[in-house]
Each structure stands twice: as structure tokens, then as C-alpha cells.
């Protein structure tokens, strides 16, 4: 038979268990909830930051973003030498891009890190600037600036105004590329590295996805007009 002191210890142990067990289960539930929703929460947080950023600001917090674009130059053809204009540096807003058949009308930025992608369409530094006669690679987020990119159809015109001239391109092809495919580069490398001026626009796909996806939506555009740039003189 239990003594009074043993009964009291048993009651205290029961009360402790009664209090602690719900707390432990609650903590486990929060941890499980966080782990399961992290892949969703992160993209949502990113989208929130993008949606409420100022798309036309010249500075981005701690990221240096200088605008060297001050409107159309009125230069639509002819030839430009290296010394005739200011070559963009990393993070410079050096123009705007507008895609016919879509709602795309935003800043064009030289460089393409995650901070710059919050501010507009970003041109890869591994491609070429408009007018050089080579491939141009431009990207933007699917849930902001390039959300309507799939609406671009063959024949639609893309207008790029830069700090040194005005350029027009014509859409001629669209492709969906899976980055997990080891041969994915062959689906756009020829255009990017060829000897023709091809403008390549791309964004994440499916277009309404918020989570990470291996697919990209590409739009290919041929050169129509604009001043030719000689980078070697």
C-alpha cells in the first residue's frame, strides 16, 4: 500500500506529464508544419518582396543600381564606336524593354543576380548588348515582369530603348526547356553563341508557379533594326 508521500509524488508526476506532453506535441507540430511548408513559404516571401518593390527605382537597398538611361536617343540606325556611348556596368539600368502582345514594359538592367531581378528584366553578362550582332539573353521573374511572356506570338515586335540607340526585334519561335535535361543548352546555345543578333527572352515555367521549377519558357526574336555597335574601335 502506497504511503501519502508516494501518492503525492505520483500525483505531481502525473500533473507534470499532463502539462509537458501537450507542450511537446505542440512543439513537434510546429516543427513539422515549418518543415512541410518551407518550400512554399520561401517563394511566397520572395514574391511578396518583388510585388511591393519599386520597379523604376534607381537604387535597390544595398545593391548598387545606377540608371544611365535617360530616354530615347532617337538613334535608329547607323554605326556606333566604343567611344560613342557609355557601356553599361554591372547593375546599371541602361534601357527599357517592351514586348508586343504582352504587358511587358520595364527597365532593362545589365546583370542578373537575385536582387536585380526584383527591379526589371536583366541581361546576362555572358551575352552581348544590343547592336553587337550576337546573341542577347534577357530574363525576368515569371510572377512579375515576364508574367505575360507566353502571350508573345510569332510576328510580335520587341522594342528595346537603350542609352545609345533604339532596337526592334521580331518574335519567331517559342520553346520550353527543362534544365534537368543534359542537352538543354543545345536548345538555345546556337542562337546565343551564333553570328546573328538573336534576342532570347526567358522566364520560369509553368508561368503561374511559385515554387522552384526546372523548366524555362524561351522566346526567340530576330533583329529588325537598330544602330550597329563596333566594340573594337
Coordinates of C-alpha atoms in Angstrom, one line a residue:
X1 CA 0.0 0.0 0.0
X2 CA 1.3 3.5 -1.0
X3 CA 2.2 6.0 1.6
X4 CA 0.9 9.6 1.5
X5 CA 4.3 10.8 0.3
X6 CA 4.3 8.3 -2.5
X7 CA 0.8 9.2 -3.5
X8 CA 1.8 12.9 -3.6
X9 CA 4.9 12.2 -5.8
X10 CA 2.7 10.1 -8.1
X11 CA 0.2 13.0 -8.4
X12 CA 3.0 15.5 -9.0
X13 CA 4.4 13.2 -11.7
X14 CA 1.0 12.9 -13.4
X15 CA 0.5 16.7 -13.3
X16 CA 3.9 17.3 -14.8
X17 CA 3.2 14.8 -17.6
X18 CA -0.2 16.3 -18.1
X19 CA 1.4 19.7 -18.6
X20 CA 4.5 18.7 -20.5
X21 CA 3.1 16.3 -23.0
X22 CA 0.8 18.8 -24.8
X23 CA 3.7 21.2 -25.0
X24 CA 5.9 18.6 -26.5
X25 CA 3.2 17.6 -29.0
X26 CA 2.6 21.3 -29.8
X27 CA 6.3 21.9 -30.5
X28 CA 6.6 18.8 -32.7
X29 CA 3.6 20.0 -34.6
X30 CA 5.1 23.4 -35.2
X31 CA 8.4 21.9 -36.4
X32 CA 6.6 19.5 -38.7
X33 CA 4.4 22.4 -40.0
X34 CA 7.5 24.5 -40.7
X35 CA 9.4 21.8 -42.5
X36 CA 6.5 20.9 -44.7
X37 CA 5.7 24.5 -45.7
X38 CA 9.3 25.9 -46.1
X39 CA 9.3 25.1 -49.9
X40 CA 6.1 27.2 -50.2
X41 CA 6.8 29.9 -47.7
X42 CA 10.2 30.9 -49.3
X43 CA 8.8 31.6 -52.8
X44 CA 5.8 33.4 -51.3
X45 CA 8.1 35.6 -49.3
X46 CA 10.2 36.3 -52.4
X47 CA 7.1 37.1 -54.5
X48 CA 5.9 39.5 -51.7
X49 CA 9.2 41.3 -51.8
X50 CA 9.1 41.6 -55.6
X51 CA 5.5 42.6 -55.8
X52 CA 5.9 45.5 -53.3
X53 CA 9.3 46.8 -54.7
X54 CA 9.5 50.0 -56.7
X55 CA 10.2 48.7 -60.3
X56 CA 11.5 52.1 -61.5
X57 CA 13.8 53.0 -58.6
X58 CA 17.4 53.8 -59.4
X59 CA 18.7 52.2 -56.2
X60 CA 17.9 48.8 -54.6
X61 CA 18.7 48.9 -50.9
X62 CA 22.2 47.7 -50.5
X63 CA 22.5 46.7 -54.2
X64 CA 24.1 49.4 -56.3
X65 CA 21.8 50.1 -59.3
X66 CA 22.7 53.2 -61.3
X67 CA 20.5 54.4 -64.1
X68 CA 22.4 55.5 -67.2
X69 CA 19.2 55.6 -69.3
X70 CA 17.5 58.9 -69.8
X71 CA 15.0 58.2 -72.6
X72 CA 15.2 57.6 -76.3
X73 CA 18.2 58.8 -78.1
X74 CA 16.5 59.0 -81.5
X75 CA 19.3 56.8 -83.0
X76 CA 17.6 54.0 -85.0
X77 CA 20.3 53.0 -87.4
X78 CA 23.9 53.7 -88.5
X79 CA 27.1 52.7 -86.7
X80 CA 28.5 53.4 -83.3
X81 CA 32.0 53.0 -82.0
X82 CA 33.0 52.1 -78.5
X83 CA 33.8 55.7 -77.6
X84 CA 30.4 57.0 -78.8
X85 CA 28.4 55.8 -75.8
X86 CA 28.6 54.7 -72.2
X87 CA 29.0 51.0 -71.9
X88 CA 26.8 49.6 -69.0
X89 CA 28.4 48.2 -65.9
X90 CA 27.0 45.6 -63.5
X91 CA 23.8 46.8 -62.1
X92 CA 23.2 49.6 -64.5
X93 CA 19.7 50.4 -65.8
X94 CA 20.7 51.1 -69.4
X95 CA 17.4 50.9 -71.2
X96 CA 13.8 49.6 -71.3
X97 CA 12.1 46.7 -73.0
X98 CA 8.6 46.4 -74.3
X99 CA 7.2 43.2 -75.8
X100 CA 4.3 43.4 -78.3
X101 CA 1.2 41.2 -77.5
X102 CA 2.1 41.3 -73.8
X103 CA 2.1 43.6 -70.8
X104 CA 5.9 43.6 -70.6
X105 CA 7.2 47.2 -70.3
X106 CA 10.0 47.5 -67.8
X107 CA 13.6 48.6 -67.1
X108 CA 16.5 46.7 -68.8
X109 CA 19.4 46.0 -66.4
X110 CA 22.9 44.9 -67.1
X111 CA 23.5 41.9 -64.7
X112 CA 21.2 39.2 -63.4
X113 CA 21.5 38.4 -59.8
X114 CA 18.5 37.9 -57.4
X115 CA 18.5 41.5 -56.2
X116 CA 18.5 42.9 -59.7
X117 CA 15.7 40.6 -60.9
X118 CA 13.4 42.3 -58.4
X119 CA 13.8 45.5 -60.4
X120 CA 13.2 44.6 -64.0
X121 CA 14.4 42.5 -66.9
X122 CA 18.0 41.5 -66.6
X123 CA 20.6 40.9 -69.3
X124 CA 23.2 38.2 -68.8
X125 CA 26.7 39.5 -68.8
X126 CA 27.6 36.3 -70.7
X127 CA 25.7 37.5 -73.7
X128 CA 26.1 40.7 -75.8
X129 CA 24.5 44.1 -75.6
X130 CA 22.0 45.1 -78.4
X131 CA 23.7 46.1 -81.7
X132 CA 26.7 43.9 -81.4
X133 CA 25.5 41.3 -83.9
X134 CA 25.5 38.4 -81.5
X135 CA 23.1 36.7 -79.1
X136 CA 21.4 38.6 -76.3
X137 CA 20.0 36.8 -73.3
X138 CA 17.4 38.6 -71.1
X139 CA 15.5 37.1 -68.1
X140 CA 12.8 38.2 -65.6
X141 CA 10.6 36.6 -63.0
X142 CA 7.6 34.7 -64.2
X143 CA 5.4 36.1 -61.4
X144 CA 6.3 39.8 -62.1
X145 CA 7.9 41.4 -65.1
X146 CA 7.7 38.4 -67.5
X147 CA 4.4 37.0 -66.3
X148 CA 2.8 37.6 -69.7
X149 CA 5.8 36.4 -71.8
X150 CA 3.9 33.3 -73.2
X151 CA 1.4 35.7 -74.8
X152 CA 4.0 36.8 -77.3
X153 CA 3.3 35.2 -80.7
X154 CA 5.3 34.9 -83.9
X155 CA 5.4 38.3 -85.6
X156 CA 5.1 40.4 -82.4
X157 CA 7.7 43.1 -82.1
X158 CA 10.0 43.7 -79.2
X159 CA 11.3 47.3 -78.7
X160 CA 14.4 47.9 -76.7
X161 CA 15.4 51.5 -75.9
X162 CA 19.0 51.8 -74.7
X163 CA 21.2 54.7 -73.6
X164 CA 22.8 54.6 -77.1
X165 CA 20.1 53.6 -79.5
X166 CA 16.6 52.2 -80.3
X167 CA 16.3 48.5 -81.3
X168 CA 13.4 46.4 -82.8
X169 CA 13.2 42.6 -82.8
X170 CA 10.6 40.2 -84.2
X171 CA 9.4 37.1 -82.3
X172 CA 9.8 33.9 -84.4
X173 CA 9.9 31.0 -82.0
X174 CA 9.0 29.8 -78.5
X175 CA 10.4 26.8 -76.6
X176 CA 10.0 25.1 -73.2
X177 CA 13.4 23.9 -71.9
X178 CA 13.9 21.5 -69.0
X179 CA 17.1 22.4 -67.1
X180 CA 17.4 18.8 -65.9
X181 CA 17.9 17.7 -69.4
X182 CA 21.7 17.4 -70.0
X183 CA 21.1 18.5 -73.6
X184 CA 19.1 21.6 -72.6
X185 CA 21.8 24.1 -73.7
X186 CA 21.6 22.8 -77.2
X187 CA 18.1 24.2 -77.4
X188 CA 19.3 27.8 -77.2
X189 CA 23.2 27.7 -77.4
X190 CA 23.3 28.0 -81.1
X191 CA 21.3 31.2 -81.1
X192 CA 23.2 32.7 -78.1
X193 CA 26.7 31.9 -79.5
X194 CA 26.0 32.3 -83.2
X195 CA 27.0 35.1 -85.6
X196 CA 23.5 36.6 -85.8
X197 CA 21.8 39.1 -83.5
X198 CA 19.1 36.9 -81.8
X199 CA 17.3 38.3 -78.8
X200 CA 16.4 35.5 -76.3
X201 CA 13.9 36.2 -73.6
X202 CA 13.1 33.6 -70.9
X203 CA 11.4 33.1 -67.6
X204 CA 10.4 30.2 -65.2
X205 CA 7.7 27.9 -66.3
X206 CA 4.8 27.0 -65.7
X207 CA 4.1 30.7 -65.7
X208 CA 1.9 30.7 -62.5
X209 CA 4.3 28.6 -60.4
X210 CA 5.5 30.0 -57.1
X211 CA 7.8 27.1 -56.2
X212 CA 11.1 26.2 -57.8
X213 CA 10.8 24.6 -61.2
X214 CA 13.4 23.1 -63.6
X215 CA 11.5 24.4 -66.7
X216 CA 12.1 27.7 -68.5
X217 CA 10.0 29.4 -71.2
X218 CA 12.1 30.8 -74.1
X219 CA 11.1 33.3 -76.7
X220 CA 13.4 33.9 -79.7
X221 CA 13.4 37.2 -81.6
X222 CA 15.3 38.1 -84.8
X223 CA 16.9 41.5 -85.4
X224 CA 14.9 44.1 -87.3
X225 CA 16.6 47.4 -86.9
X226 CA 18.9 49.5 -84.7
X227 CA 22.4 51.0 -84.8
X228 CA 25.3 48.6 -85.2
X229 CA 27.9 48.8 -82.5
X230 CA 31.6 48.3 -83.1
X231 CA 33.1 47.3 -79.7
X232 CA 36.7 47.2 -81.0
X233 CA 37.1 50.8 -82.2

